[in-house]
């Protein structure tokens, strides 16, 4: 597949500046992808699922789309060829980009109330910008590639003012502390009754807002320095990822890898105190037990479509340090069976075990009963597939979603029989307090 390639000879070099100037393009999406950033736009086709309705749109001319009378299924939409590739680092090289919400993923297995916002979006992208050799390059294999390049260049060279995001009131938890503790104790009762071993209990933080979520993206990305940061805009829905967690990476030769996070301790400015916090996590039997439950669950999820005997736990209980927290991370690898469509593998494994609990289906039923509101995109996945089946999908934690004028952010953690209610409540805030504090600086002054 030959691509028209052209260096973007223009002043703005930050992803944020480019996104700001391309804000009006349909299907605008950004993936940091562990330091191999890509900005994509104007998918040739896309699927969107919202309020139990699947729709397919096709581009008819630059930034104009028409709806197809009948939408095809995700598996039919995502066609792969397993030809040898020179794309050794598996970065995006033309293919499919999108997100799947927790709601959509869980609804494959249990009955849930879904959020009214889009539940998934998947576009087929053949035009995109990629950052390499300290510059942005435009790629396209479309017939109108040179015309698209010129249109992109025109937009990039014209600074635009996006409406800045502002909060009418502070972003606050939907639950009081007593409501959280009540849900925690109900989880413990389910564990004692033998329904489950672990439940990922989370709570929502909400605010009524004006303006664009993208306008604040750079501040949030700089604060978090997240390896799986990203952004997606479709109609009146915006999704901003500051995620540290990989869900599944699809590598060359059908190798797949997952890196679940389970176990968290806060960071501290004082190096000695920070080291104590890190060591405490490293030596925590409770967190190791919690982590290994999810490793076992994910080994089982991967084995469904993996070659027999190929599932291996390659790393266990590693401590990784991010800007606000230390996390305990493990790694599992496997080899995908030759006949399996990678999209089929991804969908069957969603939602990720690290954000549901074990056993997974019962855990999701308890989450649906206790949390009291749909998670939406939170705990879903944002990522991409190349046409050769390689790709990378994150877990949408530390993420903010905006639908119309409602902003939502969630935080929580895995509850086991050994969990302490006060510590688990505090962990919610350890994970997002820095993001929450920053968000709340954008509150409009009280009238």
Coordinates of C-alpha atoms in Angstrom, one line a residue:
X1 CA 0.0 0.0 0.0
X2 CA 1.8 3.2 -1.2
X3 CA 1.3 6.4 0.7
X4 CA 1.7 10.0 -0.3
X5 CA 4.1 11.4 2.3
X6 CA 5.0 15.0 2.9
X7 CA 6.7 16.8 5.8
X8 CA 4.4 19.3 7.4
X9 CA 6.4 22.5 6.9
X10 CA 4.7 24.7 9.4
X11 CA 5.3 26.4 12.7
X12 CA 3.2 24.6 15.4
X13 CA 4.9 21.3 16.4
X14 CA 3.0 20.3 19.5
X15 CA 0.2 17.8 19.1
X16 CA -2.1 20.1 21.0
X17 CA -1.6 23.1 18.7
X18 CA -2.2 20.9 15.6
X19 CA -5.4 19.4 17.2
X20 CA -6.6 22.9 18.1
X21 CA -6.3 24.0 14.4
X22 CA -7.9 20.8 13.0
X23 CA -10.8 20.9 15.6
X24 CA -13.5 21.1 12.9
X25 CA -12.5 17.9 11.1
X26 CA -14.8 14.9 11.4
X27 CA -13.4 12.0 13.5
X28 CA -10.5 13.9 14.9
X29 CA -8.4 11.6 17.0
X30 CA -5.0 11.7 18.7
X31 CA -2.9 8.9 20.2
X32 CA 0.3 9.5 22.1
X33 CA 1.0 5.8 21.8
X34 CA 4.1 5.6 24.1
X35 CA 5.9 8.4 22.3
X36 CA 5.0 7.7 18.7
X37 CA 2.2 10.2 18.3
X38 CA -0.4 10.2 15.6
X39 CA -3.2 12.6 14.7
X40 CA -5.8 11.2 12.4
X41 CA -8.9 12.8 10.8
X42 CA -11.5 12.4 8.1
X43 CA -12.0 8.6 8.1
X44 CA -13.2 7.1 4.8
X45 CA -15.9 5.2 6.7
X46 CA -16.9 5.0 10.3
X47 CA -19.2 3.1 12.6
X48 CA -20.9 4.7 15.6
X49 CA -23.0 3.0 18.2
X50 CA -25.3 5.3 20.3
X51 CA -28.4 4.6 22.3
X52 CA -28.6 1.0 21.0
X53 CA -28.4 2.1 17.4
X54 CA -25.6 1.3 15.0
X55 CA -24.9 3.7 12.2
X56 CA -22.3 3.8 9.4
X57 CA -21.1 6.9 7.6
X58 CA -19.1 7.2 4.4
X59 CA -17.1 10.3 3.3
X60 CA -18.5 11.7 0.1
X61 CA -16.1 14.7 -0.1
X62 CA -13.7 16.6 2.1
X63 CA -15.2 16.7 5.6
X64 CA -18.7 15.7 4.4
X65 CA -20.4 12.4 5.1
X66 CA -23.6 10.5 4.3
X67 CA -25.2 7.8 6.3
X68 CA -25.5 4.4 4.8
X69 CA -28.9 2.8 4.8
X70 CA -27.6 -0.4 6.5
X71 CA -24.6 -0.5 8.8
X72 CA -22.4 -3.6 8.7
X73 CA -21.0 -5.3 11.8
X74 CA -17.7 -4.5 13.5
X75 CA -16.1 -7.7 12.3
X76 CA -17.2 -7.2 8.7
X77 CA -16.1 -3.5 8.9
X78 CA -12.6 -4.4 10.2
X79 CA -10.8 -6.3 7.5
X80 CA -7.1 -7.3 8.0
X81 CA -4.4 -8.8 5.9
X82 CA -1.6 -10.6 7.6
X83 CA 1.1 -9.6 5.0
X84 CA 4.7 -9.1 6.2
X85 CA 5.2 -5.6 7.5
X86 CA 8.2 -3.2 7.7
X87 CA 6.4 -1.3 10.5
X88 CA 8.7 -2.8 13.1
X89 CA 7.6 -0.6 16.0
X90 CA 3.9 -1.3 15.4
X91 CA 3.0 2.4 15.4
X92 CA -0.1 3.5 13.4
X93 CA 0.4 3.1 9.7
X94 CA -3.1 3.4 8.3
X95 CA -6.1 1.3 9.6
X96 CA -8.7 1.6 12.3
X97 CA -8.8 4.0 15.2
X98 CA -11.6 4.3 17.8
X99 CA -12.9 3.6 21.3
X100 CA -15.1 1.1 23.0
X101 CA -16.9 2.1 26.1
X102 CA -17.2 0.0 29.2
X103 CA -21.0 0.1 28.7
X104 CA -20.7 -1.4 25.2
X105 CA -18.1 -4.0 26.3
X106 CA -20.1 -5.1 29.4
X107 CA -23.4 -5.2 27.5
X108 CA -21.9 -8.1 25.5
X109 CA -22.2 -10.3 28.6
X110 CA -24.8 -8.7 31.0
X111 CA -27.7 -6.4 30.9
X112 CA -26.7 -2.8 31.7
X113 CA -28.1 0.7 31.5
X114 CA -25.9 2.5 28.9
X115 CA -24.9 6.2 28.9
X116 CA -26.8 8.2 26.2
X117 CA -23.4 9.3 24.7
X118 CA -21.7 7.2 21.9
X119 CA -20.9 3.7 23.1
X120 CA -18.3 3.1 20.5
X121 CA -16.7 4.7 17.5
X122 CA -14.5 3.1 14.9
X123 CA -13.1 4.8 11.8
X124 CA -11.1 3.6 8.9
X125 CA -8.3 6.1 8.5
X126 CA -6.1 6.6 5.4
X127 CA -5.0 10.2 6.1
X128 CA -3.1 11.1 9.2
X129 CA -0.1 13.0 10.7
X130 CA 2.7 11.1 12.4
X131 CA 5.5 12.6 14.5
X132 CA 8.9 11.2 13.5
X133 CA 12.5 12.5 13.2
X134 CA 11.4 15.6 15.2
X135 CA 8.8 16.7 12.7
X136 CA 5.2 15.9 11.7
X137 CA 4.7 14.1 8.4
X138 CA 1.4 13.9 6.5
X139 CA 0.5 10.4 5.1
X140 CA -2.4 9.5 2.8
X141 CA -3.2 6.8 0.3
X142 CA -6.4 8.5 -0.9
X143 CA -6.9 9.6 -4.5
X144 CA -7.1 13.2 -3.3
X145 CA -4.1 13.0 -1.0
X146 CA -2.4 16.2 -2.3
X147 CA -5.6 18.1 -2.0
X148 CA -6.2 16.8 1.5
X149 CA -2.6 17.8 2.4
X150 CA -3.2 21.4 1.2
X151 CA -6.4 21.7 3.1
X152 CA -4.7 20.4 6.3
X153 CA -1.8 22.9 5.7
X154 CA -4.3 25.8 5.3
X155 CA -6.0 25.0 8.6
X156 CA -2.7 24.5 10.5
X157 CA -1.4 27.9 9.3
X158 CA -4.6 29.6 10.5
X159 CA -4.6 29.9 14.4
X160 CA -8.1 29.3 15.8
X161 CA -9.7 30.2 19.1
X162 CA -11.5 27.2 20.6
X163 CA -14.1 28.0 23.3
X164 CA -12.1 27.4 26.6
X165 CA -13.5 24.8 28.9
X166 CA -15.0 26.3 32.1
X167 CA -16.9 24.7 35.0
X168 CA -20.1 26.2 36.3
X169 CA -19.3 24.6 39.7
X170 CA -16.5 22.5 41.1
X171 CA -16.2 18.9 39.8
X172 CA -17.3 16.8 42.8
X173 CA -18.0 13.2 43.6
X174 CA -21.5 12.0 43.0
X175 CA -21.3 9.9 46.2
X176 CA -20.8 11.1 49.7
X177 CA -18.2 9.3 51.7
X178 CA -20.9 7.4 53.6
X179 CA -22.4 6.3 50.2
X180 CA -19.0 5.0 49.1
X181 CA -18.5 3.1 52.4
X182 CA -22.0 1.6 52.1
X183 CA -21.2 0.3 48.6
X184 CA -17.8 -1.0 49.8
X185 CA -19.5 -3.0 52.6
X186 CA -22.0 -4.4 50.2
X187 CA -19.0 -5.6 48.0
X188 CA -17.5 -7.2 51.1
X189 CA -20.7 -9.1 51.8
X190 CA -20.7 -10.4 48.2
X191 CA -17.1 -11.6 48.7
X192 CA -18.0 -13.3 52.0
X193 CA -21.0 -15.0 50.3
X194 CA -18.6 -16.5 47.6
X195 CA -20.1 -14.5 44.7
X196 CA -16.6 -13.1 43.8
X197 CA -13.0 -12.6 44.9
X198 CA -12.6 -9.0 43.8
X199 CA -14.7 -6.2 42.6
X200 CA -13.4 -3.0 41.0
X201 CA -15.6 -0.4 42.7
X202 CA -15.5 3.1 41.3
X203 CA -17.2 6.4 41.8
X204 CA -18.0 9.3 39.5
X205 CA -17.0 12.9 39.7
X206 CA -19.2 15.3 37.6
X207 CA -19.5 18.9 36.6
X208 CA -21.7 21.0 34.3
X209 CA -19.4 22.8 31.8
X210 CA -19.1 25.2 28.9
X211 CA -16.6 25.1 26.0
X212 CA -14.3 22.5 24.6
X213 CA -12.5 19.7 26.5
X214 CA -9.7 19.8 24.0
X215 CA -8.9 23.4 25.0
X216 CA -7.5 22.1 28.4
X217 CA -5.9 18.9 27.0
X218 CA -2.4 20.1 27.0
X219 CA -2.4 21.1 30.7
X220 CA -3.8 17.7 31.6
X221 CA -1.3 15.8 29.5
X222 CA 1.6 17.8 30.9
X223 CA 0.4 17.1 34.4
X224 CA 0.1 13.4 34.0
X225 CA 2.8 12.5 31.4
X226 CA 0.7 9.4 30.5
X227 CA 2.1 6.9 28.0
X228 CA -1.4 6.1 26.6
X229 CA -2.7 9.6 26.4
X230 CA -5.2 10.4 23.7
X231 CA -8.2 12.4 22.4
X232 CA -11.3 11.7 20.3
X233 CA -14.1 14.0 19.2
X234 CA -17.2 12.9 17.5
X235 CA -20.2 15.4 17.2
X236 CA -21.0 16.6 20.8
X237 CA -18.9 14.0 22.5
X238 CA -15.2 14.4 23.5
X239 CA -13.0 11.9 25.2
X240 CA -9.6 12.8 26.8
X241 CA -7.3 10.0 28.0
X242 CA -4.5 10.4 30.5
X243 CA -4.2 6.7 30.9
X244 CA -1.1 4.9 32.2
X245 CA -2.5 1.4 31.3
X246 CA -2.0 -0.8 28.3
X247 CA -4.9 -3.2 27.7
X248 CA -3.7 -5.3 24.7
X249 CA -0.8 -4.7 22.2
X250 CA -1.1 -6.7 19.0
X251 CA 2.5 -7.2 17.7
X252 CA 4.1 -8.8 14.7
X253 CA 3.8 -12.5 14.2
X254 CA 0.4 -12.5 16.0
X255 CA 2.1 -12.0 19.4
X256 CA -0.2 -10.3 21.9
X257 CA 0.7 -8.6 25.2
X258 CA -1.3 -7.3 28.1
X259 CA -0.1 -5.3 31.1
X260 CA -2.7 -5.1 33.9
X261 CA -2.3 -2.6 36.7
X262 CA -3.4 -3.6 40.2
X263 CA -2.0 -2.0 43.3
X264 CA -1.5 1.8 43.9
X265 CA 0.4 4.0 46.3
X266 CA 0.7 7.8 46.2
X267 CA 3.9 9.7 45.1
X268 CA 5.6 12.3 47.4
X269 CA 7.8 15.3 46.7
X270 CA 10.2 14.2 49.4
X271 CA 12.5 11.4 47.8
X272 CA 12.8 9.4 51.1
X273 CA 9.0 9.4 51.7
X274 CA 8.4 8.6 48.0
X275 CA 10.7 5.6 48.3
X276 CA 9.0 4.4 51.4
X277 CA 5.7 4.5 49.6
X278 CA 7.1 2.6 46.6
X279 CA 8.7 -0.1 48.9
X280 CA 5.4 -0.4 50.8
X281 CA 3.6 -1.2 47.5
X282 CA 6.3 -3.6 46.4
X283 CA 6.1 -5.6 49.6
X284 CA 2.3 -5.5 50.0
X285 CA 0.9 -9.1 50.2
X286 CA -2.6 -7.7 49.7
X287 CA -1.7 -5.9 46.5
X288 CA 0.2 -8.9 45.2
X289 CA -2.8 -11.2 45.9
X290 CA -5.1 -8.7 44.1
X291 CA -2.7 -8.4 41.2
X292 CA -2.3 -12.2 40.7
X293 CA -6.2 -12.6 40.7
X294 CA -6.3 -10.3 37.6
X295 CA -3.3 -12.0 36.0
X296 CA -5.1 -15.3 36.3
X297 CA -8.3 -13.8 34.8
X298 CA -6.5 -12.3 31.9
X299 CA -4.5 -15.5 31.2
X300 CA -7.9 -17.1 30.9
X301 CA -9.3 -14.3 28.6
X302 CA -6.3 -14.6 26.3
X303 CA -6.3 -18.4 26.2
X304 CA -9.7 -18.4 24.4
X305 CA -8.1 -17.2 21.1
X306 CA -4.4 -18.0 21.8
X307 CA -2.4 -21.0 20.5
X308 CA -2.4 -23.8 23.0
X309 CA 0.6 -23.4 25.4
X310 CA 1.5 -19.9 24.3
X311 CA 0.1 -17.9 27.3
X312 CA 3.0 -16.8 29.6
X313 CA 3.3 -14.5 32.5
X314 CA 6.5 -12.7 31.6
X315 CA 6.5 -10.1 34.4
X316 CA 4.9 -10.2 37.8
X317 CA 4.5 -7.4 40.4
X318 CA 6.8 -4.8 38.8
X319 CA 6.5 -1.3 40.3
X320 CA 6.1 1.5 37.8
X321 CA 6.1 5.2 38.9
X322 CA 3.9 7.8 37.2
X323 CA 3.5 11.5 38.0
X324 CA 1.0 11.1 40.8
X325 CA 1.1 7.4 41.8
X326 CA 3.2 4.2 41.9
X327 CA 1.5 1.2 40.3
X328 CA 2.1 -2.6 40.5
X329 CA 2.1 -4.0 37.0
X330 CA 2.3 -7.5 35.5
X331 CA 2.7 -8.7 32.0
X332 CA 1.2 -11.6 30.0
X333 CA 2.0 -12.6 26.5
X334 CA 0.4 -15.1 24.0
X335 CA 0.3 -16.0 20.3
X336 CA -3.0 -15.4 18.5
X337 CA -4.4 -18.3 16.5
X338 CA -3.8 -17.7 12.8
X339 CA -7.6 -17.8 11.9
X340 CA -8.6 -15.3 14.5
X341 CA -9.6 -11.7 13.5
X342 CA -7.8 -9.4 16.0
X343 CA -11.0 -7.3 16.4
X344 CA -12.8 -10.5 17.6
X345 CA -10.0 -11.1 20.1
X346 CA -10.2 -7.5 21.4
X347 CA -14.0 -7.5 21.8
X348 CA -14.1 -10.8 23.6
X349 CA -11.5 -9.6 26.1
X350 CA -13.2 -6.3 26.8
X351 CA -13.9 -5.0 29.4
X352 CA -10.4 -5.6 30.9
X353 CA -10.2 -7.7 34.0
X354 CA -8.2 -5.1 35.9
X355 CA -11.3 -2.8 35.9
X356 CA -14.0 -5.4 36.5
X357 CA -12.9 -8.0 39.0
X358 CA -13.1 -11.8 39.3
X359 CA -14.9 -13.8 38.2
X360 CA -15.6 -11.3 35.5
X361 CA -19.3 -11.7 34.7
X362 CA -20.4 -11.8 38.3
X363 CA -18.2 -8.8 39.0
X364 CA -19.8 -6.8 36.2
X365 CA -23.3 -7.7 37.6
X366 CA -22.4 -6.4 41.0
X367 CA -20.8 -3.2 39.5
X368 CA -24.0 -2.6 37.6
X369 CA -26.1 -3.0 40.8
X370 CA -23.9 -0.9 43.1
X371 CA -22.4 2.0 41.1
X372 CA -25.7 3.7 40.3
X373 CA -24.7 5.3 37.0
X374 CA -23.3 4.0 33.7
X375 CA -19.5 4.3 33.4
X376 CA -19.7 5.4 29.7
X377 CA -16.2 5.4 28.1
X378 CA -14.4 5.1 31.5
X379 CA -12.8 1.7 31.8
X380 CA -13.3 1.1 28.1
X381 CA -10.5 1.2 25.6
X382 CA -9.1 3.7 23.1
X383 CA -6.6 2.6 20.4
X384 CA -5.9 1.4 16.9
X385 CA -5.4 -1.5 14.5
X386 CA -3.2 -1.3 11.4
X387 CA -4.5 -3.1 8.4
X388 CA -2.0 -5.9 9.1
X389 CA -3.6 -6.6 12.5
X390 CA -0.9 -5.0 14.6
X391 CA -2.0 -2.3 17.0
X392 CA -2.4 -1.1 20.6
X393 CA -5.4 -0.5 22.9
X394 CA -5.3 1.2 26.3
X395 CA -7.6 1.0 29.4
X396 CA -9.5 4.2 29.7
X397 CA -8.6 5.1 33.3
X398 CA -7.6 8.6 34.4
X399 CA -9.9 9.8 31.6
X400 CA -12.4 12.6 31.2
X401 CA -15.5 12.4 29.0
X402 CA -17.7 15.3 28.0
X403 CA -21.1 14.8 26.4
X404 CA -23.0 18.0 25.5
X405 CA -22.5 20.1 28.7
X406 CA -21.8 17.3 31.2
X407 CA -18.3 16.4 32.2
X408 CA -17.5 13.1 33.9
X409 CA -14.4 11.5 35.5
X410 CA -14.2 8.4 37.6
X411 CA -11.8 6.7 40.0
X412 CA -11.8 3.6 42.1
X413 CA -9.9 0.4 42.9
X414 CA -10.1 -3.3 43.4
X415 CA -11.8 -4.5 46.6
X416 CA -10.9 -7.8 48.1
X417 CA -11.7 -9.4 51.5
X418 CA -8.4 -7.9 52.8
X419 CA -9.3 -4.3 51.7
X420 CA -9.6 -1.5 54.2
X421 CA -12.6 0.9 53.6
X422 CA -10.8 4.1 54.5
X423 CA -7.7 3.2 52.4
X424 CA -9.8 2.3 49.4
X425 CA -11.8 5.5 49.6
X426 CA -8.5 7.5 49.8
X427 CA -7.1 5.6 46.8
X428 CA -9.8 7.1 44.6
X429 CA -8.5 10.5 45.4
X430 CA -4.8 9.5 45.2
X431 CA -5.4 8.5 41.6
X432 CA -7.2 11.7 40.4
X433 CA -6.7 14.5 42.9
X434 CA -4.1 16.3 40.8
X435 CA -6.3 16.1 37.7
X436 CA -9.4 17.1 39.8
X437 CA -7.5 20.1 41.4
X438 CA -6.4 21.3 38.0
X439 CA -10.0 20.9 36.5
X440 CA -11.4 22.9 39.4
X441 CA -9.1 25.9 38.6
X442 CA -11.2 26.4 35.5
X443 CA -14.4 27.1 37.4
X444 CA -16.1 30.3 36.4
X445 CA -16.4 32.9 39.1
X446 CA -19.7 32.7 41.0
X447 CA -22.2 35.3 39.8

